[in-house]
């Protein structure tokens, strides 16, 4: 299935990831995806303008936080939790509110 290109794990940069997550809209997307696992763009946009949301999804993808799988006209988004945990151990757990470590490991091992 087609996907948007995701940056190589070795090229992920902590400052870029943190900048991407510093925006409240993007942080909301990340938190919602953490709970949902995977969601299409329409489920994550809400009442926000589609044009600005496209920018937020692009920033999250380019920073390495988000993976987007394309199925027809639908874009299905998921977090790159396992890759981010390998590159920056504990980062996403801290950002996602200190989630229970068992729950976090369960999420990253799937």
JSON list of C-alpha atoms in Angstrom, two decimals:
[
{"chain": "A", "resi": 1, "resn": "UNK", "atom": "CA", "xyz": [0.00, 0.00, 0.00]},
{"chain": "A", "resi": 2, "resn": "UNK", "atom": "CA", "xyz": [1.29, 3.48, -0.78]},
{"chain": "A", "resi": 3, "resn": "UNK", "atom": "CA", "xyz": [2.58, 5.60, 2.08]},
{"chain": "A", "resi": 4, "resn": "UNK", "atom": "CA", "xyz": [4.02, 9.02, 2.52]},
{"chain": "A", "resi": 5, "resn": "UNK", "atom": "CA", "xyz": [7.75, 8.78, 2.99]},
{"chain": "A", "resi": 6, "resn": "UNK", "atom": "CA", "xyz": [8.85, 8.79, 6.61]},
{"chain": "A", "resi": 7, "resn": "UNK", "atom": "CA", "xyz": [12.31, 10.02, 7.58]},
{"chain": "A", "resi": 8, "resn": "UNK", "atom": "CA", "xyz": [14.91, 7.36, 8.32]},
{"chain": "A", "resi": 9, "resn": "UNK", "atom": "CA", "xyz": [15.16, 6.54, 12.02]},
{"chain": "A", "resi": 10, "resn": "UNK", "atom": "CA", "xyz": [18.84, 7.55, 12.13]},
{"chain": "A", "resi": 11, "resn": "UNK", "atom": "CA", "xyz": [18.00, 10.96, 10.71]},
{"chain": "A", "resi": 12, "resn": "UNK", "atom": "CA", "xyz": [15.39, 11.86, 13.32]},
{"chain": "A", "resi": 13, "resn": "UNK", "atom": "CA", "xyz": [16.47, 14.97, 15.19]},
{"chain": "A", "resi": 14, "resn": "UNK", "atom": "CA", "xyz": [15.26, 15.63, 18.75]},
{"chain": "A", "resi": 15, "resn": "UNK", "atom": "CA", "xyz": [14.85, 19.39, 18.21]},
{"chain": "A", "resi": 16, "resn": "UNK", "atom": "CA", "xyz": [12.72, 18.81, 15.09]},
{"chain": "A", "resi": 17, "resn": "UNK", "atom": "CA", "xyz": [10.52, 16.31, 16.94]},
{"chain": "A", "resi": 18, "resn": "UNK", "atom": "CA", "xyz": [10.10, 18.67, 19.89]},
{"chain": "A", "resi": 19, "resn": "UNK", "atom": "CA", "xyz": [9.26, 21.61, 17.62]},
{"chain": "A", "resi": 20, "resn": "UNK", "atom": "CA", "xyz": [6.62, 19.52, 15.87]},
{"chain": "A", "resi": 21, "resn": "UNK", "atom": "CA", "xyz": [5.09, 18.55, 19.21]},
{"chain": "A", "resi": 22, "resn": "UNK", "atom": "CA", "xyz": [5.25, 22.08, 20.66]},
{"chain": "A", "resi": 23, "resn": "UNK", "atom": "CA", "xyz": [2.22, 23.23, 18.66]},
{"chain": "A", "resi": 24, "resn": "UNK", "atom": "CA", "xyz": [-1.05, 22.61, 20.57]},
{"chain": "A", "resi": 25, "resn": "UNK", "atom": "CA", "xyz": [-2.91, 21.41, 17.47]},
{"chain": "A", "resi": 26, "resn": "UNK", "atom": "CA", "xyz": [-0.20, 18.90, 16.57]},
{"chain": "A", "resi": 27, "resn": "UNK", "atom": "CA", "xyz": [0.07, 17.75, 20.17]},
{"chain": "A", "resi": 28, "resn": "UNK", "atom": "CA", "xyz": [-3.70, 17.16, 20.17]},
{"chain": "A", "resi": 29, "resn": "UNK", "atom": "CA", "xyz": [-3.37, 15.05, 17.00]},
{"chain": "A", "resi": 30, "resn": "UNK", "atom": "CA", "xyz": [-0.60, 12.99, 18.63]},
{"chain": "A", "resi": 31, "resn": "UNK", "atom": "CA", "xyz": [-2.58, 12.47, 21.83]},
{"chain": "A", "resi": 32, "resn": "UNK", "atom": "CA", "xyz": [-5.67, 11.41, 19.89]},
{"chain": "A", "resi": 33, "resn": "UNK", "atom": "CA", "xyz": [-3.67, 9.01, 17.74]},
{"chain": "A", "resi": 34, "resn": "UNK", "atom": "CA", "xyz": [-2.11, 7.51, 20.86]},
{"chain": "A", "resi": 35, "resn": "UNK", "atom": "CA", "xyz": [-5.59, 6.60, 22.06]},
{"chain": "A", "resi": 36, "resn": "UNK", "atom": "CA", "xyz": [-7.02, 5.60, 18.66]},
{"chain": "A", "resi": 37, "resn": "UNK", "atom": "CA", "xyz": [-3.97, 3.78, 17.25]},
{"chain": "A", "resi": 38, "resn": "UNK", "atom": "CA", "xyz": [-4.78, 4.79, 13.67]},
{"chain": "A", "resi": 39, "resn": "UNK", "atom": "CA", "xyz": [-7.22, 7.33, 12.25]},
{"chain": "A", "resi": 40, "resn": "UNK", "atom": "CA", "xyz": [-7.95, 8.98, 8.96]},
{"chain": "A", "resi": 41, "resn": "UNK", "atom": "CA", "xyz": [-7.48, 12.70, 8.57]},
{"chain": "A", "resi": 42, "resn": "UNK", "atom": "CA", "xyz": [-11.23, 13.42, 8.72]},
{"chain": "A", "resi": 43, "resn": "UNK", "atom": "CA", "xyz": [-11.44, 11.85, 12.20]},
{"chain": "A", "resi": 44, "resn": "UNK", "atom": "CA", "xyz": [-8.63, 14.09, 13.43]},
{"chain": "A", "resi": 45, "resn": "UNK", "atom": "CA", "xyz": [-9.52, 17.40, 11.78]},
{"chain": "A", "resi": 46, "resn": "UNK", "atom": "CA", "xyz": [-12.70, 18.19, 13.70]},
{"chain": "A", "resi": 47, "resn": "UNK", "atom": "CA", "xyz": [-13.90, 21.73, 13.00]},
{"chain": "A", "resi": 48, "resn": "UNK", "atom": "CA", "xyz": [-10.45, 22.97, 12.02]},
{"chain": "A", "resi": 49, "resn": "UNK", "atom": "CA", "xyz": [-9.77, 24.23, 8.47]},
{"chain": "A", "resi": 50, "resn": "UNK", "atom": "CA", "xyz": [-8.57, 21.43, 6.19]},
{"chain": "A", "resi": 51, "resn": "UNK", "atom": "CA", "xyz": [-5.80, 23.61, 4.71]},
{"chain": "A", "resi": 52, "resn": "UNK", "atom": "CA", "xyz": [-4.15, 24.31, 8.06]},
{"chain": "A", "resi": 53, "resn": "UNK", "atom": "CA", "xyz": [-4.56, 20.68, 9.14]},
{"chain": "A", "resi": 54, "resn": "UNK", "atom": "CA", "xyz": [-2.73, 19.51, 6.01]},
{"chain": "A", "resi": 55, "resn": "UNK", "atom": "CA", "xyz": [0.21, 21.61, 7.16]},
{"chain": "A", "resi": 56, "resn": "UNK", "atom": "CA", "xyz": [0.12, 20.08, 10.65]},
{"chain": "A", "resi": 57, "resn": "UNK", "atom": "CA", "xyz": [0.06, 16.53, 9.26]},
{"chain": "A", "resi": 58, "resn": "UNK", "atom": "CA", "xyz": [2.99, 17.39, 6.98]},
{"chain": "A", "resi": 59, "resn": "UNK", "atom": "CA", "xyz": [5.05, 18.78, 9.88]},
{"chain": "A", "resi": 60, "resn": "UNK", "atom": "CA", "xyz": [4.35, 15.66, 11.96]},
{"chain": "A", "resi": 61, "resn": "UNK", "atom": "CA", "xyz": [5.31, 13.37, 9.06]},
{"chain": "A", "resi": 62, "resn": "UNK", "atom": "CA", "xyz": [8.49, 15.28, 8.19]},
{"chain": "A", "resi": 63, "resn": "UNK", "atom": "CA", "xyz": [9.60, 15.31, 11.83]},
{"chain": "A", "resi": 64, "resn": "UNK", "atom": "CA", "xyz": [9.21, 11.53, 11.98]},
{"chain": "A", "resi": 65, "resn": "UNK", "atom": "CA", "xyz": [6.37, 11.48, 14.50]},
{"chain": "A", "resi": 66, "resn": "UNK", "atom": "CA", "xyz": [3.63, 10.35, 12.13]},
{"chain": "A", "resi": 67, "resn": "UNK", "atom": "CA", "xyz": [3.29, 7.60, 9.54]},
{"chain": "A", "resi": 68, "resn": "UNK", "atom": "CA", "xyz": [0.62, 8.00, 6.85]},
{"chain": "A", "resi": 69, "resn": "UNK", "atom": "CA", "xyz": [-0.70, 5.04, 4.89]},
{"chain": "A", "resi": 70, "resn": "UNK", "atom": "CA", "xyz": [-2.73, 5.86, 1.78]},
{"chain": "A", "resi": 71, "resn": "UNK", "atom": "CA", "xyz": [-5.73, 3.72, 0.87]},
{"chain": "A", "resi": 72, "resn": "UNK", "atom": "CA", "xyz": [-7.65, 5.12, -2.08]},
{"chain": "A", "resi": 73, "resn": "UNK", "atom": "CA", "xyz": [-8.42, 8.71, -1.17]},
{"chain": "A", "resi": 74, "resn": "UNK", "atom": "CA", "xyz": [-8.13, 8.06, 2.57]},
{"chain": "A", "resi": 75, "resn": "UNK", "atom": "CA", "xyz": [-4.96, 8.87, 4.52]},
{"chain": "A", "resi": 76, "resn": "UNK", "atom": "CA", "xyz": [-4.63, 6.68, 7.62]},
{"chain": "A", "resi": 77, "resn": "UNK", "atom": "CA", "xyz": [-2.31, 8.14, 10.25]},
{"chain": "A", "resi": 78, "resn": "UNK", "atom": "CA", "xyz": [-0.49, 6.41, 13.09]},
{"chain": "A", "resi": 79, "resn": "UNK", "atom": "CA", "xyz": [2.31, 7.32, 15.46]},
{"chain": "A", "resi": 80, "resn": "UNK", "atom": "CA", "xyz": [5.81, 5.94, 14.96]},
{"chain": "A", "resi": 81, "resn": "UNK", "atom": "CA", "xyz": [5.99, 5.06, 18.65]},
{"chain": "A", "resi": 82, "resn": "UNK", "atom": "CA", "xyz": [8.35, 2.11, 18.34]},
{"chain": "A", "resi": 83, "resn": "UNK", "atom": "CA", "xyz": [10.80, 4.01, 16.13]},
{"chain": "A", "resi": 84, "resn": "UNK", "atom": "CA", "xyz": [10.69, 7.08, 18.36]},
{"chain": "A", "resi": 85, "resn": "UNK", "atom": "CA", "xyz": [11.23, 4.93, 21.46]},
{"chain": "A", "resi": 86, "resn": "UNK", "atom": "CA", "xyz": [14.28, 3.33, 19.83]},
{"chain": "A", "resi": 87, "resn": "UNK", "atom": "CA", "xyz": [15.73, 6.71, 18.84]},
{"chain": "A", "resi": 88, "resn": "UNK", "atom": "CA", "xyz": [14.72, 8.74, 21.91]},
{"chain": "A", "resi": 89, "resn": "UNK", "atom": "CA", "xyz": [13.95, 6.36, 24.80]},
{"chain": "A", "resi": 90, "resn": "UNK", "atom": "CA", "xyz": [11.19, 7.67, 27.07]},
{"chain": "A", "resi": 91, "resn": "UNK", "atom": "CA", "xyz": [10.45, 10.79, 25.02]},
{"chain": "A", "resi": 92, "resn": "UNK", "atom": "CA", "xyz": [6.96, 9.91, 23.84]},
{"chain": "A", "resi": 93, "resn": "UNK", "atom": "CA", "xyz": [6.03, 8.41, 27.19]},
{"chain": "A", "resi": 94, "resn": "UNK", "atom": "CA", "xyz": [6.94, 11.73, 28.82]},
{"chain": "A", "resi": 95, "resn": "UNK", "atom": "CA", "xyz": [5.12, 13.78, 26.21]},
{"chain": "A", "resi": 96, "resn": "UNK", "atom": "CA", "xyz": [2.02, 11.65, 26.39]},
{"chain": "A", "resi": 97, "resn": "UNK", "atom": "CA", "xyz": [1.61, 12.48, 30.06]},
{"chain": "A", "resi": 98, "resn": "UNK", "atom": "CA", "xyz": [3.75, 9.86, 31.71]},
{"chain": "A", "resi": 99, "resn": "UNK", "atom": "CA", "xyz": [1.57, 7.03, 30.47]},
{"chain": "A", "resi": 100, "resn": "UNK", "atom": "CA", "xyz": [1.88, 3.78, 32.36]},
{"chain": "A", "resi": 101, "resn": "UNK", "atom": "CA", "xyz": [5.09, 2.08, 31.16]},
{"chain": "A", "resi": 102, "resn": "UNK", "atom": "CA", "xyz": [3.30, -1.25, 30.64]},
{"chain": "A", "resi": 103, "resn": "UNK", "atom": "CA", "xyz": [0.68, 0.39, 28.45]},
{"chain": "A", "resi": 104, "resn": "UNK", "atom": "CA", "xyz": [3.39, 2.26, 26.53]},
{"chain": "A", "resi": 105, "resn": "UNK", "atom": "CA", "xyz": [5.41, -0.94, 25.90]},
{"chain": "A", "resi": 106, "resn": "UNK", "atom": "CA", "xyz": [2.23, -2.67, 24.75]},
{"chain": "A", "resi": 107, "resn": "UNK", "atom": "CA", "xyz": [1.58, 0.18, 22.26]},
{"chain": "A", "resi": 108, "resn": "UNK", "atom": "CA", "xyz": [5.14, 0.17, 20.91]},
{"chain": "A", "resi": 109, "resn": "UNK", "atom": "CA", "xyz": [5.41, -3.60, 20.53]},
{"chain": "A", "resi": 110, "resn": "UNK", "atom": "CA", "xyz": [2.43, -3.94, 18.21]}
]
